[in-house]
CSV table of C-alpha atoms in Angstrom, one decimal:
chain,number,residue,atom,x,y,z
A,1047,MET,CA,10.0,33.6,6.1
A,1048,ALA,CA,9.7,34.8,2.6
A,1049,SER,CA,8.7,38.2,1.8
A,1050,SER,CA,5.6,39.2,-0.1
A,1051,PRO,CA,6.3,39.5,-3.8
A,1052,ASP,CA,3.5,42.2,-3.8
A,1053,LEU,CA,5.7,44.6,-2.2
A,1054,SER,CA,6.4,47.5,-4.8
A,1055,SER,CA,9.8,48.5,-6.0
A,1056,ALA,CA,9.2,51.8,-4.1
A,1057,ASP,CA,9.8,50.3,-0.5
A,1058,ASN,CA,13.6,49.6,-1.7
A,1059,THR,CA,15.0,53.1,-1.0
A,1060,PRO,CA,17.5,54.6,1.0
A,1061,GLU,CA,14.9,55.4,3.6
A,1062,ASN,CA,13.6,52.0,3.3
A,1063,PRO,CA,16.3,49.8,2.3
A,1064,GLY,CA,16.2,46.4,1.2
A,1065,SER,CA,12.6,46.0,2.9
A,1066,GLY,CA,11.4,42.3,2.4
A,1067,SER,CA,14.8,41.9,-0.3
A,1068,SER,CA,16.4,39.1,1.2
A,1069,PRO,CA,15.8,35.9,3.7
A,1070,GLU,CA,18.2,36.9,6.0
A,1071,ALA,CA,16.1,40.5,6.8
A,1072,SER,CA,13.1,38.3,6.5
A,1073,ALA,CA,14.6,36.0,9.3
A,1074,ALA,CA,15.6,38.9,11.0
A,1075,SER,CA,11.8,40.2,11.5
A,1076,GLY,CA,10.6,37.1,12.4
A,1077,SER,CA,10.5,38.2,16.2
A,1078,ALA,CA,7.8,40.8,14.7
A,1079,VAL,CA,5.5,38.4,12.9
A,1080,GLY,CA,5.8,35.7,15.4
A,1081,GLY,CA,9.1,34.6,16.2
A,1082,GLU,CA,8.7,35.0,19.9
A,1083,ARG,CA,5.9,32.4,19.9
A,1084,ARG,CA,7.8,30.0,17.6
A,1085,GLY,CA,10.5,30.3,20.3
A,1086,ARG,CA,8.5,29.6,23.2
A,1087,VAL,CA,7.3,26.3,21.1
A,1088,ARG,CA,11.2,25.6,20.7
A,1089,LEU,CA,11.6,25.7,24.4
A,1090,ARG,CA,8.6,23.4,25.2
A,1091,ARG,CA,9.9,21.1,22.9
A,1092,ALA,CA,13.4,21.0,24.4
A,1093,ALA,CA,11.8,20.5,28.0
A,1094,VAL,CA,10.4,17.3,27.4
A,1095,MET,CA,13.8,16.1,27.8
A,1096,ALA,CA,14.0,17.1,31.1
A,1097,VAL,CA,10.7,17.0,32.6
A,1098,PRO,CA,10.7,13.4,33.5
A,1099,ALA,CA,13.9,13.7,35.2
A,1100,THR,CA,12.3,16.1,37.9
A,1101,VAL,CA,8.5,15.4,37.6
A,1102,VAL,CA,8.7,11.8,36.6
A,1103,ALA,CA,11.3,10.7,39.0
A,1104,ALA,CA,8.8,12.2,41.9
A,1105,GLY,CA,6.8,9.0,40.5
A,1106,LEU,CA,3.3,9.9,41.8
A,1107,ALA,CA,1.5,8.7,38.5
A,1108,ILE,CA,-0.8,6.9,36.5
A,1109,LEU,CA,-2.3,6.3,33.3
A,1110,THR,CA,-0.9,8.3,30.0
A,1111,ALA,CA,-0.3,9.2,26.9
A,1112,GLN,CA,-1.8,10.5,23.4
A,1113,GLY,CA,-0.9,8.1,21.1
A,1114,ALA,CA,-0.2,5.7,23.1
A,1115,LEU,CA,-2.4,3.0,21.4
A,1116,GLY,CA,-2.4,4.5,18.0
A,1117,VAL,CA,-5.0,7.4,18.9
A,1118,GLN,CA,-4.3,10.7,18.2
A,1119,PHE,CA,-6.6,13.5,19.0
A,1120,ALA,CA,-6.5,17.5,19.7
A,1121,ILE,CA,-7.1,18.2,23.3
A,1122,SER,CA,-9.4,21.1,24.1
A,1123,GLY,CA,-7.0,22.6,26.5
A,1124,MET,CA,-9.4,22.2,29.2
A,1125,PRO,CA,-7.5,20.5,32.1
A,1126,PHE,CA,-9.7,17.8,34.3
A,1127,THR,CA,-9.0,16.3,37.8
A,1128,VAL,CA,-9.0,12.6,38.3
A,1129,THR,CA,-8.7,11.4,42.1
A,1130,ALA,CA,-9.0,7.7,43.4
A,1131,THR,CA,-8.3,6.5,47.0
A,1132,GLU,CA,-6.6,3.8,45.3
A,1133,LEU,CA,-4.8,2.4,42.4
A,1134,ASN,CA,-3.1,-0.7,41.5
A,1135,GLY,CA,-1.5,-1.6,38.2
A,1136,THR,CA,0.6,-3.9,36.4
A,1137,GLY,CA,2.7,-2.9,33.6
A,1138,PHE,CA,3.6,0.6,34.3
A,1139,GLU,CA,5.4,3.4,31.9
A,1140,GLN,CA,5.9,7.4,32.1
A,1141,PHE,CA,8.0,9.7,30.2
A,1142,GLY,CA,7.3,13.3,29.1
A,1143,GLY,CA,5.5,14.6,26.1
A,1144,LEU,CA,3.8,17.5,24.3
A,1145,ASP,CA,-0.3,17.5,23.6
A,1146,ASN,CA,-1.3,19.7,21.0
A,1147,MET,CA,-4.9,21.8,20.8
A,1148,ALA,CA,-6.5,22.2,17.7
A,1149,ASP,CA,-5.8,25.1,15.5
A,1150,GLY,CA,-7.3,28.4,16.6
A,1151,SER,CA,-8.3,27.0,20.2
A,1152,PRO,CA,-9.5,29.9,22.3
A,1153,ASN,CA,-7.9,28.1,25.4
A,1154,ALA,CA,-4.4,28.0,23.5
A,1155,GLY,CA,-3.3,31.8,25.4
A,1156,ASP,CA,0.0,32.3,24.7
A,1157,THR,CA,1.2,28.5,24.9
A,1158,GLY,CA,1.1,28.1,21.0
A,1159,GLY,CA,-1.5,25.7,21.7
A,1160,GLN,CA,1.0,22.9,23.4
A,1161,VAL,CA,0.7,21.9,26.8
A,1162,LEU,CA,4.1,20.0,28.4
A,1163,VAL,CA,2.7,16.8,29.9
A,1164,VAL,CA,4.1,13.6,32.1
A,1165,THR,CA,2.7,10.9,30.0
A,1166,SER,CA,2.0,7.8,32.2
A,1167,ALA,CA,0.9,4.3,30.7
A,1168,ILE,CA,-0.6,1.3,32.7
A,1169,LYS,CA,-1.4,-2.3,31.2
A,1170,ASN,CA,-4.1,-3.2,33.6
A,1171,ALA,CA,-5.8,-1.2,36.6
A,1172,THR,CA,-7.9,-1.2,39.1
A,1173,LEU,CA,-9.3,2.0,40.9
A,1174,THR,CA,-11.1,2.7,44.3
A,1175,LYS,CA,-13.4,5.4,44.3
A,1176,LEU,CA,-12.7,7.0,41.1
A,1177,CYS,CA,-14.1,10.8,40.9
A,1178,GLN,CA,-13.3,12.9,37.5
A,1179,SER,CA,-14.2,16.7,37.4
A,1180,VAL,CA,-14.1,19.6,34.7
A,1181,ASP,CA,-14.3,23.2,35.8
A,1182,LEU,CA,-16.8,24.5,33.3
A,1183,GLY,CA,-16.9,28.0,35.1
A,1184,GLY,CA,-19.1,28.6,37.5
A,1185,THR,CA,-20.1,24.6,38.0
A,1186,ASN,CA,-18.3,21.2,37.6
A,1187,LEU,CA,-19.1,18.3,35.5
A,1188,LEU,CA,-18.8,15.6,38.0
A,1189,ILE,CA,-18.3,12.0,37.3
A,1190,THR,CA,-17.8,9.0,40.2
A,1191,ALA,CA,-17.3,5.5,39.8
A,1192,GLY,CA,-16.3,2.6,41.9
A,1193,SER,CA,-17.5,3.5,45.1
A,1194,GLY,CA,-19.1,-0.2,46.1
A,1195,GLU,CA,-18.1,-3.5,46.4
A,1196,GLN,CA,-16.9,-3.3,42.6
A,1197,LYS,CA,-13.6,-1.5,41.6
A,1198,VAL,CA,-13.1,0.6,38.2
A,1199,ILE,CA,-11.2,-1.9,35.7
A,1200,ALA,CA,-8.9,-0.6,33.0
A,1201,SER,CA,-7.0,-2.2,30.3
A,1202,ASP,CA,-4.3,0.0,28.5
A,1203,LEU,CA,-5.4,2.8,30.6
A,1204,THR,CA,-3.2,6.4,29.6
A,1205,THR,CA,-3.4,10.0,30.6
A,1206,ASP,CA,-1.5,13.0,29.9
A,1207,SER,CA,-0.8,14.9,33.6
A,1208,THR,CA,0.7,18.2,34.6
A,1209,GLU,CA,0.5,17.6,38.4
A,1210,LEU,CA,0.7,14.3,40.1
A,1211,SER,CA,0.0,13.5,43.8
A,1212,GLY,CA,-0.3,10.5,46.0
A,1213,ASP,CA,1.1,7.8,47.9
A,1214,ALA,CA,3.4,5.4,45.4
A,1215,ALA,CA,5.2,2.2,45.4
A,1216,PHE,CA,6.9,0.4,42.6
A,1217,ASN,CA,7.9,-3.0,41.9
A,1218,ASN,CA,11.1,-3.7,40.0
A,1219,ILE,CA,11.2,-0.3,38.8
A,1220,GLU,CA,13.7,0.9,36.3
A,1221,ILE,CA,14.7,4.8,36.3
A,1222,GLY,CA,16.6,6.4,33.1
A,1223,ASN,CA,15.5,4.1,30.5
A,1224,ASP,CA,15.3,5.6,26.8
A,1225,ALA,CA,11.4,6.1,26.4
A,1226,SER,CA,11.5,4.8,23.1
A,1227,THR,CA,12.5,1.3,24.3
A,1228,LEU,CA,9.6,0.9,27.0
A,1229,ASN,CA,8.2,-2.7,27.0
A,1230,LYS,CA,5.8,-2.6,30.0
A,1231,ALA,CA,2.5,-1.3,28.6
A,1232,ASN,CA,1.4,-0.6,24.9
A,1233,ALA,CA,3.0,2.8,25.1
A,1234,LYS,CA,6.6,4.3,23.9
A,1235,GLY,CA,7.9,7.7,23.9
A,1236,PRO,CA,10.0,9.7,21.7
A,1237,ILE,CA,13.8,8.3,21.4
A,1238,GLY,CA,16.2,10.1,23.7
A,1239,VAL,CA,13.8,11.1,26.3
A,1240,PHE,CA,14.2,10.1,30.0
A,1241,SER,CA,11.4,7.5,31.3
A,1242,GLN,CA,11.0,4.9,33.9
A,1243,GLN,CA,8.6,1.7,34.3
A,1244,ALA,CA,7.8,-0.7,36.5
A,1245,ASP,CA,6.2,-4.3,37.0
A,1246,THR,CA,3.5,-2.8,39.3
A,1247,VAL,CA,2.3,0.2,40.7
A,1248,HIS,CA,0.3,1.2,43.9
A,1249,ILE,CA,-0.7,4.8,44.4
A,1250,GLY,CA,-2.8,5.8,47.6
A,1251,ASN,CA,-4.9,8.8,47.6
A,1252,LEU,CA,-4.2,9.5,44.1
A,1253,ARG,CA,-4.6,13.0,42.6
A,1254,GLN,CA,-4.3,14.0,39.2
A,1255,THR,CA,-4.4,17.2,36.7
A,1256,ASN,CA,-4.8,15.9,32.8
A,1257,TYR,CA,-5.4,16.9,29.7
A,1258,ALA,CA,-6.3,13.4,28.1
A,1259,THR,CA,-7.0,10.2,29.0
A,1260,THR,CA,-7.3,6.9,26.6
A,1261,ALA,CA,-7.9,3.1,27.3
A,1262,GLY,CA,-8.5,0.4,25.9
A,1263,VAL,CA,-10.8,-0.9,28.1
A,1264,PHE,CA,-12.8,1.1,30.9
A,1265,LYS,CA,-15.3,-0.3,33.1
A,1266,LEU,CA,-17.3,2.1,35.2
A,1267,PRO,CA,-19.5,0.3,38.2
A,1268,GLY,CA,-21.9,2.8,39.8
A,1269,LEU,CA,-21.0,5.4,37.2
A,1270,ARG,CA,-23.0,8.8,38.1
A,1271,LEU,CA,-22.6,11.7,36.2
A,1272,ARG,CA,-23.7,15.2,37.3
A,1273,PHE,CA,-23.4,18.8,37.7
A,1274,SER,CA,-21.9,20.0,41.1
A,1275,ASP,CA,-20.9,23.2,43.1
A,1276,SER,CA,-17.7,21.5,43.7
A,1277,GLY,CA,-15.4,19.4,42.1
A,1278,CYS,CA,-13.4,15.9,43.2
C-alpha cells in the first residue's frame, strides 16, 4: 500500500522514523490496515484446490455453480436449505469454487465477503418432493413442489453448496479430472482444480445447504410458497 501524500515532513523525525516513507514500511503495516483480512482471503483461494478432494469425493451433491451458465451475480450471503426425497440426473459434474457477496454486505462478517463452496452441475434432473427454505430470523420462507405425480424438472441445474448429504450412486464416474476439462454438463471450473464427473447420478434423501442456484429451465409442478415456523 502506498503512503498518503498528505503526511507532513514533521512525521519523518527520529521519533517517527520513515512514517509512510517507503514501500517496505507500507507493506509491513499491512496487518494494521487490512492485511489480516487479505490473508484470510488468500487462504480461502488456496483452499479451493483442496475442498473437492475431501468434500467432493464424498460425492453427495447435486446442482451447482455460479457462472456455470455464464450467469454472474453477488450472493446475499444468506444460506438456504434444499431437500428432496429423490434426485435423478444425467450429466453430472462437481468441483470447488468461491462465491462473492456484494461490497459492504452485512452478512460478510469476517469472511471478506467470500464463501468457499462445492460447485455441482447436472445437465438434466428430476426431483421428487422438493423443499427449499430460508431462515429469516424467527420465521422461514418455505417453498415446496413436486409432491404429487409430477416431479420437478430442471435442465442445466446448478448450485453452490457448503453442506451435502444423501445416499448417492454414480454411473461411469471419473474422479480427479482437471475442473477446466469437464464435459458432462454446461459447467467448467478453474484450471488446476480437482473435480469429478459422471454420466448419471442418483441421490436419495438429498439435503443441501446452498448459497446459489441457477437453471436453464426449472419446472415446479404444485408450487407452494409460504411462511412457516419450521424449515425443510
